[in-house]
Amino acid sequence: MDSENEYNSSQMSDDGFMEDSDVDMDDGECLLFAAVLSESDFEVEEEDDVGFETQDKDIKPTKHAYEVDFNVFSPADIHAQQDKQIAETSSILEQPPEATAILLRHSRWNKEKLVEAYLERREEVLEEAGLGEEVQKHPPKVMKVPGFVCDICCDDDEDMETFAMKCGHRFCVDCYKRYLRTKIKDEGEAARIRCPGDKCNRIVDSKSLDLLLPPDLRDRYNELINRTYVDDKENLKWCPAPNCVYAVDCKIKDRELMRIVPTVHCNCGHYFCFGCTLNDHQPAPCALVKKWMKKCEDDSETANWISANTKECPKCHSTIEKNGGCNHMTCRKCRNEFCWMCMGVWSEHGTAWYNCNRYEEKSGHDARDAQARSRQSLERYLHYYNRYANHEQSAKLDKDIYLKTEKKMTQLQNSTGMSWIEVQFLDAASQALQQCRQTLKWTYAFAYYLARNNLTEIFEDNQKDLEMAVENLSEMFEKPIDQLKGLKRDMLDKTAYCNKRRIILLDDTATNLKDGEFSCAFGMMGFNVTLP
Amino acid sequence: MSSVAKKRILKEYAECSNDLPSGMKVIFDEANLTKWDVVMEGPAESPYAVCLELAMCFDKRSLMHQGGHFKLEINFPNDYPFKPPVVNFKTKVYHPNVSNDDKGSMCLGMLRPEEWKPPNKVISVLHLIQNLLVEPNIDDAIETSIANDYKTNRAEFNKTAQDWVKRYAK
């Protein structure tokens, strides 16, 4: 059984087996292998297991430090998961599956909490979910009430059908239905629609919904119910790509996000961060990304302008924009008089001239020093920001080219007689460029917050290597069509090199991040994990 | 616009005339039920009332109701009352809960789609607005800098609010 244990520890996330699925792989071979394992009887086929295991070690690519375990689920998978949990809970609670489903949804799919609460105060739990005994005895029904005026449509027709839940907020059936329609169709609510009565927080239970929902709303309702399942589960998230139907399961917890950047890859092709659902931002951790984006939003343009157009008063450090031609400046705030050219005190200039020729004066020198220091932080930010923005921009331009790639590929096929498969290298190159620039972009945001130590040098070397590789490939990519065929070998090499450099950079950074080797330049970042 | 909405709006209009908050007037066009124009005076106990020194020069009796005049627009969506009415200040007002742009929009409390319940009435909305002028809802502010002003420097807030009344809410 030794081999089996080893298999488990190498394959499964440290949380052990996943609760919903025994399969925890992301590449086809392993998937197949695991499926065989999970279906086979371990005891009987122990011999085979050993065989598989050795084979597995050969085939399976070693996992990189920047990769996390995750699973992608289709809507059908999600449905099946719900059914499985309902079936499990149903047998514990000894309630029919239908009622169990309502209870689970009501408790936001927290099975343990539901079971505990149910065992402790059964009636109360049933009642809250709209399944109380009284409801069972007197199920909600539509009725006519003499002298009733609907508070929504103000109708008082004698024959009007009306409905109310146990809370007694009674409205005509038409209005009730329209209310539900608005909630479901327009606002996308499902599991927790409240009673339409003013200030009433009672949830419309499923028995009432069964009674009132027209058939055309049921599909939508069921779809939304599916959605709430994913929303309620901490380890499940929808892929944020437009029109994508998949959900991703990842065991990374929020508190781990300081040390891990959990980029996942949806079956639709979209790479995103499981922590914050933004586009892949490796190697920078989520908290830093958030901070950086906020800083850029607030500061970039202003900082650029300040840097280009202003200086600081040498005495009180107010930022000053020169609004006239004269170099004799008087600070509005502290009344300090100084020379705009040399930043030295004006009194040392003797009788005033418009041109300052006193560059070596001591007071001017000190003032310029102080100025330089305060400007340094601004310059530092702009250094990183400009590179970050440049890669973002370049990625966009590369993307434009990517859109033309397909056209290029067809042209290549026509003009050189190359087959479709032979021109795929362009597609691969373009994808590599996109991915590498994305990574490079975030290395600059990351570097901005990094305190210097010997690791940062390695980081910067990695960054430089990747950047050079990317620029080389990018340049080649822009060559005219007739030259492209001759460049195929070279481009394939450079593409592979780019991808390799990217993996090295990410792997290195992720390992150090995990081990807490990085520290932050400003001591304000959460990812400073040098201290336990 | 649905017949339910029409009926509701007409009924609400008939009912609200007795119950309007003081200093409020609704201008109602039967040809276009979906838009109500409201003119309200800044409540006396708020900074939105017109400056007293100004009013002093005139007839003393009119002093009580010399509030700044604010124009509001209430638009009813097609699926009213299942969706909340939309309120916009047409007169610029320095207030944490009114957006400081050309829309002057408000989105809080019962005006939010998820809070609104179909039995709610416009008259409650009007009361809500008047109450807000007397006491802004800081926790739900749309203009955070104005809310900050209100929280930390009330005198300054009152002064700016009054300045704006003089400038815009004649």
XYZ file of C-alpha atoms in Angstrom:
702
model
C 0.000 0.000 0.000
C 3.006 2.243 0.200
C 2.877 3.106 -3.424
C -0.727 4.111 -3.128
C -0.027 6.553 -0.327
C 2.757 8.051 -2.270
C 0.471 8.425 -5.192
C -2.020 10.307 -3.075
C 0.441 12.721 -1.634
C 1.963 13.560 -4.961
C -1.306 14.029 -6.745
C -3.695 15.587 -4.306
C -3.747 19.050 -2.897
C -2.649 19.195 0.715
C -6.249 19.276 1.857
C -6.420 15.652 0.850
C -9.094 14.265 -1.382
C -11.596 16.718 -2.695
C -15.052 16.339 -1.315
C -16.943 16.560 -4.542
C -14.759 14.757 -6.958
C -12.012 12.222 -6.745
C -10.294 13.594 -9.780
C -7.909 16.425 -9.271
C -5.836 16.767 -12.397
C -5.471 19.233 -15.142
C -4.001 17.275 -17.963
C -5.478 14.524 -19.998
C -3.084 11.698 -19.257
C -3.401 12.047 -15.546
C -7.116 12.401 -15.813
C -7.346 9.103 -17.573
C -5.019 7.517 -15.124
C -6.902 8.774 -12.120
C -10.192 7.668 -13.557
C -8.819 4.181 -13.881
C -7.598 4.320 -10.313
C -10.742 5.650 -8.763
C -12.884 3.058 -10.434
C -10.619 0.150 -9.836
C -10.491 -1.817 -6.654
C -7.212 -0.899 -5.029
C -6.787 -4.151 -3.126
C -7.221 -6.395 -6.094
C -5.196 -4.437 -8.592
C -2.313 -3.491 -6.411
C 0.133 -4.946 -8.865
C -1.216 -2.783 -11.624
C -1.047 0.290 -9.447
C 2.665 -0.033 -9.078
C 3.010 -0.322 -12.790
C 0.901 2.755 -13.337
C 2.792 4.694 -10.787
C 6.183 4.306 -12.355
C 4.714 5.191 -15.666
C 3.010 8.180 -14.135
C 6.267 9.553 -12.821
C 7.680 9.500 -16.321
C 4.750 11.054 -18.076
C 3.582 13.639 -15.612
C 5.256 17.016 -16.038
C 6.518 18.320 -12.733
C 4.270 21.006 -11.374
C 5.751 24.464 -11.324
C 5.731 26.573 -8.191
C 3.418 29.123 -9.763
C 0.773 26.585 -10.711
C -2.160 25.684 -8.505
C -4.520 22.732 -8.576
C -7.939 23.445 -9.928
C -10.854 21.849 -11.736
C -13.164 23.249 -14.336
C -16.814 22.268 -14.107
C -19.477 22.426 -16.769
C -23.081 23.340 -15.897
C -23.919 19.623 -15.975
C -21.127 18.886 -13.468
C -22.436 21.579 -11.184
C -25.891 20.142 -11.391
C -24.609 16.682 -10.622
C -22.693 17.997 -7.609
C -25.820 19.580 -6.222
C -27.767 16.364 -6.719
C -25.040 14.406 -4.988
C -25.041 16.700 -1.985
C -28.797 16.737 -1.848
C -28.862 12.946 -1.875
C -26.269 12.759 0.908
C -27.977 15.311 3.097
C -31.367 13.871 2.379
C -30.405 10.565 3.972
C -29.010 12.312 7.051
C -32.030 14.538 7.578
C -34.530 11.877 6.523
C -36.296 14.414 4.387
C -37.326 13.946 0.779
C -34.753 15.304 -1.730
C -37.051 18.115 -2.754
C -37.307 19.481 0.776
C -33.600 18.889 1.355
C -32.775 21.000 -1.676
C -34.773 23.875 -0.227
C -33.080 23.489 3.142
C -29.614 23.389 1.588
C -30.220 26.467 -0.517
C -31.644 28.251 2.464
C -28.507 27.484 4.465
C -26.319 28.612 1.557
C -25.111 25.066 0.924
C -23.409 24.849 4.265
C -24.182 21.196 4.869
C -22.529 20.871 8.276
C -24.271 23.919 9.665
C -27.615 22.792 8.323
C -27.349 19.300 9.779
C -26.290 20.665 13.133
C -29.092 23.237 13.245
C -31.591 20.671 12.042
C -30.715 18.206 14.774
C -30.904 20.892 17.419
C -34.059 22.732 16.426
C -35.818 20.878 13.692
C -39.121 22.745 13.675
C -37.492 26.144 13.599
C -35.228 25.267 10.692
C -38.108 23.856 8.686
C -40.227 26.864 9.470
C -37.518 29.349 8.377
C -37.159 27.634 5.028
C -40.904 27.721 4.545
C -41.322 23.983 5.202
C -42.840 24.124 8.674
C -45.518 21.668 9.731
C -48.154 24.320 9.570
C -47.238 24.969 5.965
C -47.450 21.255 5.290
C -50.913 21.114 6.837
C -52.131 24.298 5.232
C -50.151 24.651 2.040
C -50.147 28.127 0.536
C -53.043 28.631 -1.813
C -54.604 31.197 -4.017
C -57.919 32.488 -2.737
C -60.583 35.132 -3.167
C -61.036 37.541 -0.296
C -64.189 39.699 -0.166
C -63.592 43.429 0.058
C -59.873 43.072 -0.740
C -57.942 45.926 -2.382
C -54.541 45.099 -3.804
C -51.982 47.521 -2.466
C -49.907 47.330 -5.650
C -52.399 47.773 -8.492
C -55.172 49.320 -6.358
C -57.674 46.912 -7.892
C -60.670 45.834 -5.802
C -62.408 43.432 -8.164
C -64.626 40.964 -6.234
C -63.457 37.983 -8.272
C -59.797 38.760 -7.955
C -57.512 35.887 -6.960
C -55.145 36.807 -4.167
C -52.132 35.283 -2.498
C -50.199 35.715 0.732
C -47.519 33.761 2.530
C -47.619 33.140 6.244
C -46.585 36.721 6.901
C -50.034 37.788 5.697
C -48.961 40.364 3.108
C -51.697 39.743 0.617
C -51.648 40.937 -2.991
C -53.527 39.999 -6.104
C -52.056 37.038 -7.957
C -51.265 39.095 -11.031
C -49.184 41.558 -9.062
C -47.486 38.785 -7.121
C -46.532 37.095 -10.352
C -45.284 40.286 -11.904
C -43.228 40.972 -8.848
C -41.613 37.538 -9.106
C -41.022 38.045 -12.810
C -39.268 41.354 -12.217
C -37.073 39.809 -9.545
C -36.167 36.736 -11.576
C -35.944 38.210 -15.071
C -34.568 41.668 -14.401
C -32.710 41.411 -11.144
C -31.546 37.819 -11.335
C -32.689 36.835 -7.882
C -33.832 33.321 -7.171
C -33.111 31.616 -3.898
C -33.772 34.625 -1.729
C -36.636 36.655 -3.151
C -38.336 38.522 -0.339
C -42.078 38.917 0.210
C -43.347 41.962 -1.723
C -44.853 43.394 1.456
C -43.333 46.649 2.680
C -40.285 45.972 4.912
C -41.075 42.232 5.046
C -37.980 40.031 4.883
C -39.668 36.681 4.553
C -38.173 34.617 1.713
C -40.659 33.396 -0.855
C -40.514 29.627 -0.301
C -40.467 27.075 -3.057
C -44.002 25.850 -2.416
C -45.290 29.329 -3.088
C -43.032 29.621 -6.121
C -44.368 26.329 -7.461
C -47.841 27.734 -7.163
C -47.124 31.082 -8.771
C -44.304 30.720 -11.290
C -45.438 30.511 -14.897
C -43.663 27.762 -16.882
C -41.554 30.179 -18.925
C -39.916 31.513 -15.763
C -38.984 28.117 -14.367
C -35.998 27.567 -16.657
C -34.574 30.895 -15.767
C -35.296 30.241 -12.118
C -33.467 26.920 -12.206
C -30.508 28.491 -13.943
C -30.315 31.146 -11.250
C -30.574 28.520 -8.545
C -27.523 26.891 -10.137
C -25.759 30.218 -10.004
C -26.405 30.716 -6.317
C -24.882 27.316 -5.676
C -21.584 28.462 -7.157
C -21.832 31.867 -5.506
C -22.453 30.308 -2.115
C -19.540 27.881 -2.328
C -16.261 29.393 -1.228
C -14.111 27.161 -3.417
C -16.171 27.669 -6.578
C -16.095 30.679 -8.870
C -17.582 31.465 -12.242
C -15.171 32.097 -15.047
C -15.466 35.859 -15.610
C -15.052 35.641 -19.395
C -18.107 36.914 -21.272
C -20.601 34.158 -22.107
C -18.500 31.489 -20.439
C -20.609 28.825 -18.726
C -17.896 27.083 -16.718
C -17.124 27.330 -13.036
C -13.705 26.710 -11.536
C -12.983 24.887 -8.312
C -9.813 25.853 -6.468
C -8.880 25.178 -2.859
C -6.781 28.305 -2.346
C -8.098 30.225 0.654
C -8.202 34.009 0.934
C -5.520 34.093 3.600
C -3.110 32.267 1.294
C -3.311 34.976 -1.324
C -0.347 36.797 0.194
C 1.937 33.968 -0.820
C 0.248 32.414 -3.808
C -1.057 33.880 -7.031
C -3.620 31.285 -8.102
C -3.968 31.686 -11.841
C -6.432 29.202 -13.280
C -7.165 28.301 -16.877
C -10.781 27.868 -17.830
C -11.858 25.443 -20.537
C -12.979 28.453 -22.557
C -9.329 29.509 -22.784
C -9.451 32.408 -20.371
C -6.684 32.739 -17.780
C -7.776 34.452 -14.601
C -6.784 34.824 -10.986
C -8.953 32.716 -8.702
C -8.323 35.102 -5.833
C -9.718 38.276 -7.362
C -11.120 37.021 -10.730
C -9.140 39.684 -12.587
C -7.093 38.663 -15.615
C -3.973 36.669 -14.852
C -1.562 38.923 -12.970
C 1.280 36.616 -12.043
C 3.749 37.155 -10.448
C 2.172 39.996 -8.444
C -0.097 38.973 -5.512
C -3.736 40.146 -5.493
C -3.366 42.696 -2.695
C -0.491 44.334 -4.505
C -2.375 44.397 -7.791
C -5.292 46.106 -6.153
C -3.015 48.654 -4.554
C -1.115 49.268 -7.751
C -4.206 49.750 -9.856
C -5.586 52.195 -7.356
C -2.326 54.086 -7.289
C -2.188 54.252 -11.076
C -5.766 55.421 -11.249
C -5.131 58.158 -8.707
C -1.608 59.214 -9.437
C -0.245 58.529 -12.855
C -1.387 61.502 -14.856
C -1.023 63.903 -11.983
C 2.411 62.579 -11.100
C 3.560 62.889 -14.689
C 2.396 66.466 -14.856
C 3.895 67.391 -11.511
C 7.176 65.867 -12.508
C 7.295 67.750 -15.780
C 6.051 71.156 -14.664
C 6.796 71.858 -11.053
C 9.531 72.144 -8.475
C 9.301 72.233 -4.725
C 9.922 75.183 -2.469
C 13.316 74.424 -0.894
C 12.019 75.480 2.511
C 8.469 74.204 2.955
C 8.348 71.690 0.074
C 5.150 73.064 -1.372
C 4.849 72.117 -4.991
C 5.219 75.177 -7.151
C 4.330 75.769 -10.760
C 6.180 78.638 -12.340
C 3.631 80.997 -13.836
C 5.842 83.815 -15.111
C 9.228 84.368 -16.648
C 11.063 85.714 -13.632
C 13.374 83.373 -11.748
C 12.983 85.277 -8.502
C 10.390 83.118 -6.791
C 8.505 83.905 -3.618
C 6.727 80.924 -2.120
C 3.092 81.788 -1.495
C 3.028 79.623 1.562
C 6.200 80.312 3.533
C 7.319 83.527 1.803
C 10.710 81.982 1.144
C 12.468 83.773 -1.703
C 14.591 81.588 -3.941
C 15.982 81.260 -7.426
C 14.092 78.953 -9.791
C 17.230 78.007 -11.650
C 19.526 76.942 -8.821
C 16.954 76.646 -6.035
C 19.290 78.613 -3.755
C 18.128 81.482 -1.531
C 17.596 84.660 -3.468
C 19.502 86.933 -1.060
C 22.763 85.255 -2.097
C 22.145 86.394 -5.645
C 22.788 89.999 -4.641
C 21.122 92.386 -7.005
C 18.768 90.325 -9.072
C 19.400 89.059 -12.571
C 17.170 86.900 -14.611
C 19.857 84.365 -15.335
C 21.431 82.433 -12.582
C 25.116 81.844 -12.954
C 25.759 80.750 -9.417
C 25.534 77.006 -9.867
C 28.165 76.108 -7.264
C 26.697 78.042 -4.360
C 26.298 75.876 -1.278
C 22.761 76.780 -0.379
C 21.662 76.038 -3.902
C 23.463 72.715 -3.816
C 21.751 71.616 -0.605
C 18.398 72.726 -1.845
C 18.835 70.792 -5.046
C 19.827 67.747 -3.020
C 16.701 67.853 -0.939
C 14.666 68.417 -4.028
C 16.285 65.477 -5.717
C 15.466 63.187 -2.825
C 11.816 64.089 -2.764
C 11.618 63.786 -6.508
C 13.297 60.439 -6.424
C 10.273 58.627 -5.089
C 8.165 60.170 -7.788
C 10.682 59.255 -10.452
C 10.876 55.763 -9.091
C 7.144 55.333 -9.394
C 7.136 56.744 -12.892
C 9.955 54.414 -13.894
C 7.867 51.384 -13.015
C 4.631 52.847 -14.192
C 5.940 53.725 -17.640
C 7.259 50.233 -18.159
C 4.068 48.700 -16.873
C 1.978 50.904 -19.151
C 4.287 50.240 -22.070
C 3.817 46.487 -21.874
C 0.115 46.937 -21.563
C 0.119 49.090 -24.653
C 2.430 46.748 -26.534
C 0.251 43.788 -25.644
C -2.641 45.662 -27.214
C -0.622 46.349 -30.337
C 0.508 42.728 -30.445
C -3.129 41.799 -30.179
C -3.937 43.939 -33.206
C -1.298 42.018 -35.059
C -2.743 38.806 -33.717
C -6.037 39.751 -35.318
C -4.179 40.155 -38.562
C -2.359 36.887 -38.011
C -5.134 34.779 -39.308
C -5.166 36.793 -42.468
C -1.412 36.465 -42.645
C -1.661 32.753 -42.201
C -4.108 32.396 -45.046
C -1.919 34.580 -47.218
C 1.088 32.477 -46.350
C -0.802 29.364 -47.260
C -1.755 30.848 -50.606
C 1.516 32.513 -51.555
C 3.934 29.839 -50.410
C 1.829 26.727 -50.625
C 2.387 25.977 -46.964
C -0.270 23.891 -45.295
C -2.475 25.098 -42.489
C -0.542 23.126 -39.943
C 2.720 24.638 -41.139
C 1.647 28.213 -40.478
C 0.476 27.555 -36.930
C 3.813 28.835 -35.658
C 2.489 32.379 -36.093
C -0.417 31.664 -33.850
C 1.847 30.151 -31.228
C 4.192 33.139 -31.424
C 1.350 35.573 -31.009
C -0.010 33.766 -27.991
C 3.405 33.605 -26.393
C 3.806 37.351 -26.897
C 0.476 38.107 -25.244
C 1.199 35.934 -22.280
C 4.752 37.136 -21.765
C 3.815 40.799 -21.967
C 1.056 40.224 -19.473
C 3.597 38.720 -17.121
C 6.175 41.443 -17.787
C 3.635 44.132 -17.132
C 2.960 42.771 -13.683
C 6.625 42.252 -12.887
C 6.973 46.033 -12.966
C 4.093 46.601 -10.584
C 5.608 43.896 -8.387
C 9.077 45.407 -8.508
C 7.760 48.807 -7.490
C 6.718 47.445 -4.102
C 9.799 45.306 -3.612
C 12.503 46.149 -1.105
C 15.996 45.651 -2.512
C 17.886 42.555 -1.501
C 19.973 40.003 -3.388
C 16.797 38.284 -4.529
C 15.549 41.375 -6.293
C 18.651 41.293 -8.456
C 17.883 37.779 -9.592
C 14.327 38.892 -10.153
C 15.468 41.798 -12.271
C 17.797 39.573 -14.266
C 14.919 37.232 -14.993
C 12.824 40.210 -15.935
C 15.494 41.528 -18.275
C 15.971 38.147 -19.951
C 12.275 37.748 -20.570
C 11.960 41.298 -21.812
C 14.766 40.825 -24.334
C 13.305 37.557 -25.543
C 9.914 39.180 -25.969
C 11.202 42.203 -27.840
C 13.161 39.968 -30.218
C 10.126 37.895 -31.027
C 7.899 40.933 -31.266
C 10.204 42.523 -33.815
C 10.243 39.416 -35.946
C 6.502 39.214 -35.834
C 6.143 42.499 -37.641
C 8.179 41.455 -40.672
C 6.469 41.471 -44.072
C 4.739 38.298 -45.187
C 7.234 37.254 -47.823
C 9.990 37.097 -45.222
C 7.991 35.180 -42.683
C 8.422 31.791 -44.279
C 12.185 31.997 -43.987
C 11.896 32.965 -40.371
C 9.809 30.011 -39.335
C 12.596 28.028 -37.664
C 13.895 31.104 -35.877
C 10.450 32.153 -34.732
C 9.675 28.738 -33.380
C 12.902 28.835 -31.415
C 12.266 32.315 -30.096
C 8.707 31.440 -29.136
C 9.911 28.453 -27.190
C 12.604 30.593 -25.589
C 10.082 33.245 -24.524
C 7.858 30.641 -22.959
C 10.816 29.104 -21.200
C 11.997 32.443 -19.812
C 8.499 33.193 -18.603
C 8.241 29.892 -16.784
C 11.627 30.432 -15.154
C 10.668 33.890 -13.974
C 7.295 32.800 -12.634
C 8.667 29.680 -11.029
C 11.462 31.553 -9.282
C 9.229 34.351 -8.081
C 6.469 32.045 -6.892
C 8.932 29.917 -4.931
C 10.377 32.940 -3.189
C 6.959 34.403 -2.547
C 5.781 31.141 -1.019
C 8.847 30.974 1.181
C 8.393 34.555 2.278
C 11.715 35.698 0.869
C 10.453 38.965 -0.541
C 9.853 42.000 1.559
C 8.175 45.216 0.762
C 9.812 48.552 0.139
C 7.158 50.520 1.993
C 6.310 48.123 4.792
C 2.663 48.618 4.033
C 1.992 45.614 1.888
C 0.296 42.535 3.162
C 2.650 40.310 1.244
C 5.552 41.114 3.445
C 5.898 37.693 4.939
C 9.480 37.707 6.190
C 8.023 37.733 9.688
C 5.936 34.736 10.668
C -46.623 52.083 -19.865
C -48.812 49.404 -18.397
C -52.378 50.058 -17.268
C -51.410 49.027 -13.743
C -48.810 51.763 -13.679
C -51.225 54.400 -15.011
C -53.845 53.523 -12.506
C -51.373 53.504 -9.663
C -49.859 56.867 -10.606
C -53.235 58.564 -10.976
C -54.367 57.174 -7.666
C -51.150 58.182 -5.948
C -51.469 61.696 -7.323
C -55.030 62.016 -6.047
C -53.985 60.770 -2.628
C -50.746 62.624 -2.161
C -52.134 66.169 -2.395
C -53.417 65.959 1.220
C -50.295 64.420 2.533
C -47.454 66.358 0.859
C -44.585 67.410 3.091
C -44.825 71.136 3.853
C -43.241 73.400 1.282
C -43.585 70.837 -1.489
C -45.545 71.229 -4.700
C -46.178 68.654 -7.413
C -46.701 69.791 -10.982
C -48.528 67.071 -12.786
C -49.255 66.792 -16.476
C -52.118 64.448 -17.325
C -50.761 64.004 -20.816
C -47.520 62.628 -19.455
C -48.076 60.681 -16.280
C -44.570 59.275 -16.157
C -42.866 62.499 -15.156
C -43.674 64.603 -12.127
C -42.038 67.944 -11.540
C -41.649 68.777 -7.903
C -40.715 72.101 -6.374
C -39.636 71.982 -2.771
C -38.470 74.589 -0.330
C -35.393 73.896 1.718
C -36.678 72.820 5.147
C -36.365 75.616 7.714
C -34.254 73.475 10.074
C -31.691 72.721 7.365
C -28.898 74.747 5.753
C -30.934 74.641 2.547
C -33.360 77.310 3.780
C -32.574 80.732 2.324
C -30.304 82.889 4.437
C -32.289 84.747 7.083
C -30.548 88.104 6.679
C -31.769 88.242 3.137
C -35.330 87.481 4.093
C -35.314 90.017 6.935
C -35.585 92.957 4.586
C -38.934 91.714 3.371
C -42.251 91.070 4.903
C -41.777 89.271 8.194
C -44.559 86.788 7.568
C -42.932 85.483 4.463
C -39.814 84.793 6.474
C -41.123 81.405 7.552
C -41.199 80.077 4.066
C -38.223 81.702 2.483
C -36.432 78.442 1.767
C -34.336 77.932 -1.301
C -36.418 76.523 -4.109
C -35.294 73.166 -5.397
C -36.637 71.620 -8.560
C -36.859 67.855 -8.686
C -37.973 65.447 -11.323
C -39.587 62.112 -10.585
C -39.669 59.641 -13.449
C -41.745 56.509 -13.290
C -40.322 53.485 -15.107
C -42.554 51.496 -17.414
C -42.905 48.678 -14.949
C -43.742 50.923 -12.036
C -44.556 50.021 -9.236
C -42.443 46.900 -9.607
C -39.413 49.120 -10.133
C -38.727 52.226 -8.050
C -39.297 55.746 -9.385
C -36.163 57.666 -10.391
C -35.472 60.937 -8.584
C -33.252 63.718 -9.932
C -32.460 67.104 -8.472
C -32.714 69.654 -11.266
C -31.329 72.327 -8.976
C -27.730 71.926 -7.896
C -27.521 71.089 -4.225
C -24.555 70.540 -1.935
C -25.596 67.296 -0.301
C -23.857 63.958 0.425
C -26.698 61.915 -1.043
C -27.222 63.842 -4.282
C -24.720 63.319 -7.085
C -22.787 66.484 -7.826
C -23.185 66.419 -11.614
C -25.750 67.515 -14.170
C -27.989 64.588 -13.236
C -28.398 65.237 -9.514
C -29.336 61.615 -9.001
C -30.242 59.946 -5.738
C -29.969 56.270 -5.060
C -30.470 55.216 -1.490
C -32.900 53.551 0.858
C -36.185 52.675 -0.784
C -35.011 54.124 -4.111
C -32.615 51.231 -4.638
C -34.089 48.483 -6.818
C -33.333 45.789 -4.268
C -34.946 47.747 -1.448
C -38.015 48.982 -3.249
C -41.214 47.038 -2.653
C -44.197 47.454 -4.967
C -46.582 48.664 -2.263
C -44.256 51.616 -1.530
C -45.651 54.991 -2.578
C -44.158 58.134 -4.061
C -45.366 60.104 -1.088
C -42.925 58.134 1.095
C -40.193 59.011 -1.390
C -41.031 62.709 -1.044
C -40.912 62.442 2.739
C -37.614 60.622 2.479
C -36.149 63.432 0.379
C -37.272 66.096 2.793
C -35.882 64.177 5.746
C -32.600 63.752 3.917
C -32.245 67.498 3.459
C -32.625 67.914 7.208
C -30.389 64.964 8.026
C -28.150 63.492 5.323
C -27.506 59.758 5.355
C -23.732 59.679 5.715
C -23.359 55.906 5.572
C -24.937 55.765 2.171
C -23.357 58.854 0.645
C -22.836 59.142 -3.097
C -20.511 62.146 -2.706
C -17.932 60.983 -0.207
C -16.057 64.259 -0.042
C -19.224 66.158 0.848
C -20.059 63.485 3.419
C -16.609 63.961 4.889
C -17.165 67.671 5.080
C -20.464 67.084 6.857
C -18.891 64.678 9.321
C -15.735 66.549 10.189
C -16.463 70.193 9.566
C -20.130 70.964 9.998
C -19.725 74.742 9.984
C -17.913 74.620 6.656
C -20.500 72.214 5.278
C -23.371 74.505 6.279
C -21.619 77.477 4.768
C -21.016 75.796 1.418
C -24.550 74.426 1.350
C -25.923 77.920 1.944
C -23.623 79.400 -0.679
C -24.990 76.952 -3.196
C -28.564 77.760 -2.192
C -27.865 81.433 -2.871
C -26.188 80.651 -6.160
C -28.488 78.019 -7.618
C -31.718 77.675 -5.653
C -33.308 81.115 -5.943
